[in-house]
CSV table of N, CA, C and O in Angstrom, one decimal:
chain,number,residue,atom,x,y,z
A,23,UNK,N,211.8,151.4,76.3
A,23,UNK,CA,211.3,150.0,76.7
A,23,UNK,C,212.4,149.2,77.3
A,23,UNK,O,212.2,148.1,77.7
A,24,UNK,N,213.6,149.7,77.5
A,24,UNK,CA,214.7,149.0,78.1
A,24,UNK,C,214.4,148.5,79.5
A,24,UNK,O,214.1,149.3,80.4
A,25,UNK,N,214.5,147.2,79.7
A,25,UNK,CA,214.3,146.6,81.0
A,25,UNK,C,212.9,146.8,81.6
A,25,UNK,O,212.7,146.7,82.8
A,26,UNK,N,212.0,147.1,80.7
A,26,UNK,CA,210.6,147.2,81.2
A,26,UNK,C,209.9,145.8,81.2
A,26,UNK,O,210.5,144.8,80.7
A,27,UNK,N,208.8,145.8,81.8
A,27,UNK,CA,208.0,144.5,81.8
A,27,UNK,C,207.8,144.0,80.4
A,27,UNK,O,208.0,142.8,80.1
A,28,UNK,N,207.4,144.9,79.5
A,28,UNK,CA,207.1,144.5,78.1
A,28,UNK,C,208.4,144.0,77.4
A,28,UNK,O,208.3,143.0,76.7
A,29,UNK,N,209.5,144.6,77.7
A,29,UNK,CA,210.8,144.2,77.1
A,29,UNK,C,211.1,142.8,77.6
A,29,UNK,O,211.5,142.0,76.8
A,30,UNK,N,211.0,142.6,78.9
A,30,UNK,CA,211.3,141.2,79.4
A,30,UNK,C,210.4,140.2,78.8
A,30,UNK,O,210.8,139.1,78.5
A,31,UNK,N,209.1,140.5,78.7
A,31,UNK,CA,208.2,139.5,78.1
A,31,UNK,C,208.5,139.3,76.6
A,31,UNK,O,208.3,138.1,76.1
A,32,UNK,N,208.9,140.3,75.9
A,32,UNK,CA,209.3,140.1,74.5
A,32,UNK,C,210.5,139.2,74.4
A,32,UNK,O,210.6,138.3,73.5
A,33,UNK,N,211.5,139.3,75.3
A,33,UNK,CA,212.7,138.5,75.3
A,33,UNK,C,212.3,137.1,75.6
A,33,UNK,O,212.8,136.1,75.0
A,34,UNK,N,211.4,136.9,76.6
A,34,UNK,CA,210.9,135.6,76.9
A,34,UNK,C,210.2,134.9,75.7
A,34,UNK,O,210.5,133.7,75.5
A,35,UNK,N,209.4,135.6,75.0
A,35,UNK,CA,208.8,135.1,73.8
A,35,UNK,C,209.8,134.7,72.8
A,35,UNK,O,209.7,133.6,72.1
A,36,UNK,N,210.9,135.4,72.6
A,36,UNK,CA,211.9,135.1,71.7
A,36,UNK,C,212.7,133.8,72.1
A,36,UNK,O,213.0,132.9,71.3
A,37,UNK,N,213.0,133.8,73.4
A,37,UNK,CA,213.8,132.6,73.9
A,37,UNK,C,212.9,131.4,74.0
A,37,UNK,O,213.5,130.3,73.9
A,38,UNK,N,211.7,131.5,74.3
A,38,UNK,CA,210.8,130.4,74.6
A,38,UNK,C,209.5,130.5,73.7
A,38,UNK,O,208.4,130.8,74.2
A,39,UNK,N,209.7,130.3,72.4
A,39,UNK,CA,208.6,130.4,71.4
A,39,UNK,C,207.5,129.4,71.6
A,39,UNK,O,207.7,128.3,72.3
A,40,UNK,N,206.3,129.5,71.0
A,40,UNK,CA,205.2,128.6,71.1
A,40,UNK,C,205.6,127.1,70.8
A,40,UNK,O,205.1,126.2,71.5
A,41,UNK,N,206.5,126.9,69.8
A,41,UNK,CA,206.8,125.5,69.4
A,41,UNK,C,207.6,124.9,70.6
A,41,UNK,O,207.4,123.7,70.9
A,42,UNK,N,208.5,125.6,71.2
A,42,UNK,CA,209.3,125.1,72.3
A,42,UNK,C,208.4,124.8,73.5
A,42,UNK,O,208.5,123.8,74.2
A,43,UNK,N,207.4,125.8,73.8
A,43,UNK,CA,206.5,125.6,74.9
A,43,UNK,C,205.7,124.3,74.7
A,43,UNK,O,205.4,123.6,75.6
A,44,UNK,N,205.2,124.1,73.5
A,44,UNK,CA,204.4,122.9,73.2
A,44,UNK,C,205.2,121.6,73.4
A,44,UNK,O,204.7,120.7,74.0
A,45,UNK,N,206.5,121.7,73.0
A,45,UNK,CA,207.3,120.5,73.2
A,45,UNK,C,207.6,120.2,74.7
A,45,UNK,O,207.6,119.1,75.1
A,46,UNK,N,207.8,121.3,75.4
A,46,UNK,CA,208.0,121.1,76.9
A,46,UNK,C,206.8,120.6,77.5
A,46,UNK,O,206.8,119.6,78.3
A,47,UNK,N,205.6,121.1,77.2
A,47,UNK,CA,204.4,120.5,77.8
A,47,UNK,C,204.2,119.1,77.4
A,47,UNK,O,203.8,118.3,78.3
A,48,UNK,N,204.4,118.7,76.2
A,48,UNK,CA,204.3,117.3,75.8
A,48,UNK,C,205.2,116.4,76.6
A,48,UNK,O,204.9,115.3,77.2
A,49,UNK,N,206.5,116.8,76.8
A,49,UNK,CA,207.5,116.1,77.5
A,49,UNK,C,207.1,116.0,79.0
A,49,UNK,O,207.1,114.9,79.6
A,50,UNK,N,206.7,117.1,79.6
A,50,UNK,CA,206.3,117.1,81.0
A,50,UNK,C,205.1,116.2,81.3
A,50,UNK,O,205.0,115.4,82.2
A,51,UNK,N,204.1,116.2,80.4
A,51,UNK,CA,202.9,115.4,80.5
A,51,UNK,C,203.3,113.9,80.4
A,51,UNK,O,202.6,113.1,81.0
A,52,UNK,N,204.4,113.6,79.7
A,52,UNK,CA,204.8,112.2,79.6
A,52,UNK,C,205.7,111.7,80.8
A,52,UNK,O,206.1,110.6,80.8
A,53,UNK,N,205.9,112.6,81.7
A,53,UNK,CA,206.7,112.3,82.9
A,53,UNK,C,208.1,112.8,83.0
A,53,UNK,O,208.8,112.6,84.0
A,54,UNK,N,208.5,113.5,82.0
A,54,UNK,CA,209.9,114.1,82.0
A,54,UNK,C,209.8,115.3,83.0
A,54,UNK,O,208.9,116.2,82.9
A,55,UNK,N,210.8,115.4,83.9
A,55,UNK,CA,210.8,116.6,84.8
A,55,UNK,C,211.0,117.9,83.9
A,55,UNK,O,211.6,117.9,82.9
A,56,UNK,N,210.4,119.0,84.4
A,56,UNK,CA,210.4,120.2,83.7
A,56,UNK,C,211.8,120.7,83.4
A,56,UNK,O,212.2,121.2,82.4
A,57,UNK,N,212.7,120.5,84.4
A,57,UNK,CA,214.1,121.0,84.2
A,57,UNK,C,214.8,120.3,83.1
A,57,UNK,O,215.5,120.9,82.3
A,58,UNK,N,214.5,119.0,82.9
A,58,UNK,CA,215.1,118.2,81.8
A,58,UNK,C,214.4,118.6,80.4
A,58,UNK,O,215.1,118.8,79.4
A,59,UNK,N,213.1,118.8,80.5
A,59,UNK,CA,212.4,119.3,79.2
A,59,UNK,C,213.0,120.6,78.8
A,59,UNK,O,213.2,120.9,77.6
A,60,UNK,N,213.2,121.5,79.7
A,60,UNK,CA,213.7,122.8,79.4
A,60,UNK,C,215.1,122.8,78.9
A,60,UNK,O,215.6,123.5,78.0
A,61,UNK,N,215.9,121.9,79.5
A,61,UNK,CA,217.3,121.7,79.2
A,61,UNK,C,217.5,121.3,77.7
A,61,UNK,O,218.5,121.7,77.0
A,62,UNK,N,216.6,120.6,77.2
A,62,UNK,CA,216.6,120.2,75.8
A,62,UNK,C,216.5,121.4,74.8
A,62,UNK,O,217.0,121.3,73.7
A,63,UNK,N,216.0,122.5,75.3
A,63,UNK,CA,215.9,123.7,74.5
A,63,UNK,C,217.0,124.7,75.0
A,63,UNK,O,217.0,125.8,74.5
A,64,UNK,N,217.9,124.3,75.8
A,64,UNK,CA,219.0,125.1,76.3
A,64,UNK,C,218.5,126.2,77.2
A,64,UNK,O,219.1,127.3,77.3
A,65,UNK,N,217.4,125.9,77.9
A,65,UNK,CA,216.8,126.9,78.9
A,65,UNK,C,216.7,126.4,80.3
A,65,UNK,O,216.7,125.1,80.5
A,66,UNK,N,216.6,127.3,81.2
A,66,UNK,CA,216.5,126.9,82.6
A,66,UNK,C,215.0,126.8,83.0
A,66,UNK,O,214.2,127.6,82.4
A,67,UNK,N,214.6,126.0,83.9
A,67,UNK,CA,213.2,125.8,84.2
A,67,UNK,C,212.6,127.1,84.9
A,67,UNK,O,211.4,127.3,84.8
A,68,UNK,N,213.4,128.0,85.4
A,68,UNK,CA,213.0,129.2,85.9
A,68,UNK,C,212.3,130.1,84.9
A,68,UNK,O,211.4,130.9,85.2
A,69,UNK,N,212.6,129.9,83.6
A,69,UNK,CA,212.0,130.7,82.6
A,69,UNK,C,210.5,130.2,82.4
A,69,UNK,O,209.6,131.0,82.3
A,70,UNK,N,210.3,128.9,82.6
A,70,UNK,CA,208.9,128.4,82.5
A,70,UNK,C,208.1,128.9,83.7
A,70,UNK,O,206.9,129.3,83.6
A,71,UNK,N,208.7,128.8,84.9
A,71,UNK,CA,208.0,129.3,86.1
A,71,UNK,C,207.8,130.8,86.1
A,71,UNK,O,206.8,131.3,86.5
A,72,UNK,N,208.8,131.5,85.6
A,72,UNK,CA,208.6,133.0,85.5
A,72,UNK,C,207.5,133.3,84.5
A,72,UNK,O,206.7,134.2,84.9
A,73,UNK,N,207.4,132.7,83.4
A,73,UNK,CA,206.2,132.9,82.5
A,73,UNK,C,204.9,132.6,83.2
A,73,UNK,O,203.9,133.2,83.0
A,74,UNK,N,204.9,131.5,84.0
A,74,UNK,CA,203.7,131.1,84.7
A,74,UNK,C,203.2,132.2,85.6
A,74,UNK,O,202.0,132.2,85.9
A,75,UNK,N,204.0,133.1,86.1
A,75,UNK,CA,203.6,134.1,87.0
A,75,UNK,C,202.7,135.1,86.3
A,75,UNK,O,201.9,135.8,87.0
A,76,UNK,N,202.9,135.4,85.0
A,76,UNK,CA,202.1,136.4,84.4
A,76,UNK,C,201.3,135.9,83.2
A,76,UNK,O,200.4,136.6,82.7
A,77,UNK,N,201.5,134.7,82.7
A,77,UNK,CA,200.7,134.2,81.6
A,77,UNK,C,199.8,133.1,82.2
A,77,UNK,O,200.2,131.9,82.3
A,78,UNK,N,198.5,133.4,82.4
A,78,UNK,CA,197.6,132.5,83.0
A,78,UNK,C,197.3,131.3,82.1
A,78,UNK,O,197.2,130.1,82.6
A,79,UNK,N,197.3,131.4,80.8
A,79,UNK,CA,197.1,130.3,79.9
A,79,UNK,C,198.3,129.3,80.0
A,79,UNK,O,198.1,128.1,80.1
A,80,UNK,N,199.5,129.8,80.0
A,80,UNK,CA,200.7,129.0,80.1
A,80,UNK,C,200.7,128.3,81.5
A,80,UNK,O,201.0,127.1,81.6
A,81,UNK,N,200.3,129.0,82.5
A,81,UNK,CA,200.3,128.5,83.9
A,81,UNK,C,199.4,127.3,84.0
A,81,UNK,O,199.7,126.2,84.5
A,82,UNK,N,198.2,127.4,83.4
A,82,UNK,CA,197.2,126.4,83.5
A,82,UNK,C,197.7,125.2,82.7
A,82,UNK,O,197.6,124.0,83.1
A,83,UNK,N,198.3,125.4,81.5
A,83,UNK,CA,198.8,124.3,80.7
A,83,UNK,C,199.9,123.6,81.3
A,83,UNK,O,200.0,122.4,81.3
A,84,UNK,N,200.9,124.4,81.9
A,84,UNK,CA,202.0,123.8,82.6
A,84,UNK,C,201.5,122.9,83.8
A,84,UNK,O,202.0,121.8,84.0
A,85,UNK,N,200.7,123.5,84.6
A,85,UNK,CA,200.2,122.8,85.8
A,85,UNK,C,199.4,121.5,85.4
A,85,UNK,O,199.6,120.5,86.0
A,86,UNK,N,198.6,121.6,84.4
A,86,UNK,CA,197.9,120.4,83.9
A,86,UNK,C,198.9,119.3,83.4
A,86,UNK,O,198.8,118.2,83.8
A,87,UNK,N,200.0,119.7,82.7
A,87,UNK,CA,201.0,118.8,82.2
A,87,UNK,C,201.7,118.2,83.4
A,87,UNK,O,202.0,117.0,83.4
A,88,UNK,N,202.0,119.0,84.4
A,88,UNK,CA,202.7,118.4,85.6
A,88,UNK,C,201.9,117.5,86.4
A,88,UNK,O,202.4,116.5,86.9
A,89,UNK,N,200.6,117.8,86.4
A,89,UNK,CA,199.7,116.9,87.2
A,89,UNK,C,199.5,115.6,86.4
A,89,UNK,O,199.5,114.5,87.0
A,90,UNK,N,199.5,115.6,85.1
A,90,UNK,CA,199.3,114.4,84.3
A,90,UNK,C,200.6,113.6,84.4
A,90,UNK,O,200.5,112.3,84.5
A,91,UNK,N,201.8,114.2,84.3
A,91,UNK,CA,203.0,113.5,84.3
A,91,UNK,C,203.7,113.1,85.6
A,91,UNK,O,204.7,112.5,85.6
A,92,UNK,N,203.0,113.5,86.7
A,92,UNK,CA,203.7,113.2,88.0
A,92,UNK,C,203.5,111.7,88.3
A,92,UNK,O,202.7,111.0,87.8
A,93,UNK,N,204.4,111.3,89.2
A,93,UNK,CA,204.5,109.9,89.6
A,93,UNK,C,203.3,109.5,90.5
A,93,UNK,O,203.2,110.1,91.6
A,94,UNK,N,202.4,108.7,90.1
A,94,UNK,CA,201.2,108.4,90.9
A,94,UNK,C,201.5,107.6,92.1
A,94,UNK,O,200.6,107.5,93.0
A,95,UNK,N,202.7,107.0,92.2
A,95,UNK,CA,203.0,106.2,93.4
A,95,UNK,C,203.4,107.1,94.6
A,95,UNK,O,203.5,106.5,95.7
A,96,UNK,N,203.6,108.3,94.4
A,96,UNK,CA,204.1,109.2,95.5
A,96,UNK,C,202.9,109.9,96.1
A,96,UNK,O,201.8,110.1,95.5
A,97,UNK,N,203.0,110.3,97.4
A,97,UNK,CA,202.0,111.0,98.1
A,97,UNK,C,202.3,112.5,97.9
A,97,UNK,O,203.3,113.1,98.4
A,98,UNK,N,201.5,113.2,97.1
A,98,UNK,CA,201.7,114.5,96.7
A,98,UNK,C,201.2,115.5,97.7
A,98,UNK,O,200.3,115.2,98.5
A,99,UNK,N,201.7,116.8,97.6
A,99,UNK,CA,201.2,117.8,98.5
A,99,UNK,C,202.0,117.8,99.8
A,99,UNK,O,201.5,118.3,100.8
A,100,UNK,N,203.1,117.1,99.8
A,100,UNK,CA,203.9,117.0,101.0
A,100,UNK,C,205.3,117.5,100.8
A,100,UNK,O,205.9,117.3,99.7
A,101,UNK,N,205.8,118.2,101.8
A,101,UNK,CA,207.2,118.8,101.7
A,101,UNK,C,208.2,117.6,101.5
A,101,UNK,O,209.2,117.8,100.8
A,102,UNK,N,207.9,116.5,102.1
A,102,UNK,CA,208.8,115.3,102.0
A,102,UNK,C,208.9,114.9,100.5
A,102,UNK,O,210.0,114.6,100.1
A,103,UNK,N,207.8,114.9,99.8
A,103,UNK,CA,207.8,114.4,98.4
A,103,UNK,C,208.6,115.4,97.6
A,103,UNK,O,209.4,115.0,96.7
A,104,UNK,N,208.5,116.7,97.9
A,104,UNK,CA,209.2,117.7,97.2
A,104,UNK,C,210.7,117.6,97.4
A,104,UNK,O,211.5,117.5,96.5
A,105,UNK,N,211.1,117.4,98.7
A,105,UNK,CA,212.5,117.4,99.1
A,105,UNK,C,213.2,116.1,98.7
A,105,UNK,O,214.3,116.1,98.2
A,106,UNK,N,212.5,114.9,99.0
A,106,UNK,CA,213.2,113.6,98.9
A,106,UNK,C,213.0,112.9,97.6
A,106,UNK,O,213.7,112.1,97.2
A,107,UNK,N,211.8,113.2,96.9
A,107,UNK,CA,211.5,112.6,95.7
A,107,UNK,C,211.6,113.6,94.5
A,107,UNK,O,211.4,113.2,93.4
A,108,UNK,N,212.0,114.8,94.8
A,108,UNK,CA,212.2,115.9,93.8
A,108,UNK,C,210.9,116.1,92.9
A,108,UNK,O,211.1,116.4,91.8
A,109,UNK,N,209.8,115.9,93.5
A,109,UNK,CA,208.5,116.1,92.7
A,109,UNK,C,208.3,117.6,92.7
A,109,UNK,O,208.3,118.3,93.7
A,110,UNK,N,208.0,118.1,91.5
A,110,UNK,CA,207.8,119.5,91.3
A,110,UNK,C,206.4,119.8,90.8
A,110,UNK,O,206.2,120.8,90.1
A,111,UNK,N,205.5,118.9,91.0
A,111,UNK,CA,204.1,119.1,90.6
A,111,UNK,C,203.6,120.4,91.5
A,111,UNK,O,204.2,120.7,92.5
A,112,UNK,N,202.5,121.0,91.0
A,112,UNK,CA,202.1,122.2,91.7
A,112,UNK,C,201.7,121.9,93.2
A,112,UNK,O,202.0,122.8,94.0
A,113,UNK,N,201.2,120.8,93.5
A,113,UNK,CA,200.8,120.5,94.9
A,113,UNK,C,202.1,120.4,95.8
A,113,UNK,O,202.1,120.9,96.9
A,114,UNK,N,203.1,119.8,95.3
A,114,UNK,CA,204.3,119.6,96.0
A,114,UNK,C,205.1,120.9,96.1
A,114,UNK,O,205.6,121.3,97.2
A,115,UNK,N,205.1,121.7,95.1
A,115,UNK,CA,205.8,123.0,95.1
A,115,UNK,C,205.1,124.0,96.1
A,115,UNK,O,205.7,124.8,96.7
A,116,UNK,N,203.7,123.8,96.2
A,116,UNK,CA,203.0,124.7,97.1
A,116,UNK,C,203.3,124.5,98.6
A,116,UNK,O,203.0,125.3,99.4
A,117,UNK,N,204.0,123.4,98.9
A,117,UNK,CA,204.4,123.2,100.3
A,117,UNK,C,205.7,124.0,100.7
A,117,UNK,O,206.0,124.1,101.8
A,118,UNK,N,206.3,124.6,99.7
A,118,UNK,CA,207.5,125.4,100.0
A,118,UNK,C,207.2,126.8,100.4
A,118,UNK,O,206.5,127.5,99.7
A,119,UNK,N,207.8,127.2,101.5
A,119,UNK,CA,207.6,128.6,102.0
A,119,UNK,C,208.0,129.6,100.9
A,119,UNK,O,209.0,129.5,100.3
A,120,UNK,N,207.1,130.6,100.7
A,120,UNK,CA,207.4,131.7,99.8
A,120,UNK,C,207.2,131.3,98.3
A,120,UNK,O,207.4,132.1,97.4
A,121,UNK,N,206.7,130.1,98.0
A,121,UNK,CA,206.5,129.7,96.6
A,121,UNK,C,205.2,130.4,96.1
A,121,UNK,O,204.1,130.1,96.5
A,122,UNK,N,205.4,131.3,95.2
A,122,UNK,CA,204.3,132.1,94.6
A,122,UNK,C,203.8,131.5,93.3
A,122,UNK,O,202.8,131.8,92.8
A,123,UNK,N,204.6,130.6,92.7
A,123,UNK,CA,204.3,130.1,91.4
A,123,UNK,C,203.5,128.8,91.4
A,123,UNK,O,203.2,128.3,90.4
A,124,UNK,N,203.1,128.4,92.6
A,124,UNK,CA,202.4,127.1,92.7
A,124,UNK,C,201.3,127.2,93.7
A,124,UNK,O,201.4,126.7,94.8
A,125,UNK,N,200.2,128.0,93.4
A,125,UNK,CA,199.1,128.1,94.3
A,125,UNK,C,198.1,127.0,94.1
A,125,UNK,O,197.5,127.0,93.0
A,126,UNK,N,197.9,126.1,95.0
A,126,UNK,CA,197.0,125.0,94.8
A,126,UNK,C,195.6,125.5,94.6
A,126,UNK,O,194.9,124.8,93.9
A,127,UNK,N,195.3,126.6,95.1
A,127,UNK,CA,193.9,127.1,94.9
A,127,UNK,C,193.6,127.4,93.4
A,127,UNK,O,192.5,127.4,93.0
A,128,UNK,N,194.7,127.6,92.6
A,128,UNK,CA,194.5,127.8,91.2
A,128,UNK,C,194.5,126.5,90.4
A,128,UNK,O,194.3,126.6,89.2
A,129,UNK,N,194.7,125.4,91.0
A,129,UNK,CA,194.7,124.2,90.2
A,129,UNK,C,193.3,123.8,89.8
A,129,UNK,O,192.4,124.1,90.5
A,130,UNK,N,193.2,123.3,88.6
A,130,UNK,CA,191.9,123.0,88.0
A,130,UNK,C,191.0,122.1,88.9
A,130,UNK,O,189.8,122.3,89.0
A,131,UNK,N,191.6,121.1,89.6
A,131,UNK,CA,190.9,120.1,90.3
A,131,UNK,C,191.0,120.4,91.8
A,131,UNK,O,190.6,119.5,92.6
A,132,UNK,N,191.4,121.6,92.2
A,132,UNK,CA,191.6,121.9,93.7
A,132,UNK,C,190.2,122.1,94.3
A,132,UNK,O,189.3,122.6,93.7
A,133,UNK,N,190.1,121.7,95.5
A,133,UNK,CA,188.8,121.8,96.2
A,133,UNK,C,188.7,123.2,96.8
A,133,UNK,O,189.6,123.9,97.0
């Protein structure tokens, strides 16, 4: 099982247990950037995005939290907002070339 997909997912579960995931979602929904919420647990935000690639339940919860916690005064879904306002909501991340972790078509309220 060394370096297999299951092995990596087991490591992710150990590093990022359900209690930590719940805390991160709460923080993100309250407007804390994902990178800061993850840093409180000593983790990088790429761990959260990596899990979102294979865990549909986590992806939906993370995207919902990001949509709730994003700044309503910004115009989302624009590369400018991503680059200059550092918004990492799913709509803004989807403007980035090659971004596979933020498909707007998968958003709950997407048309």
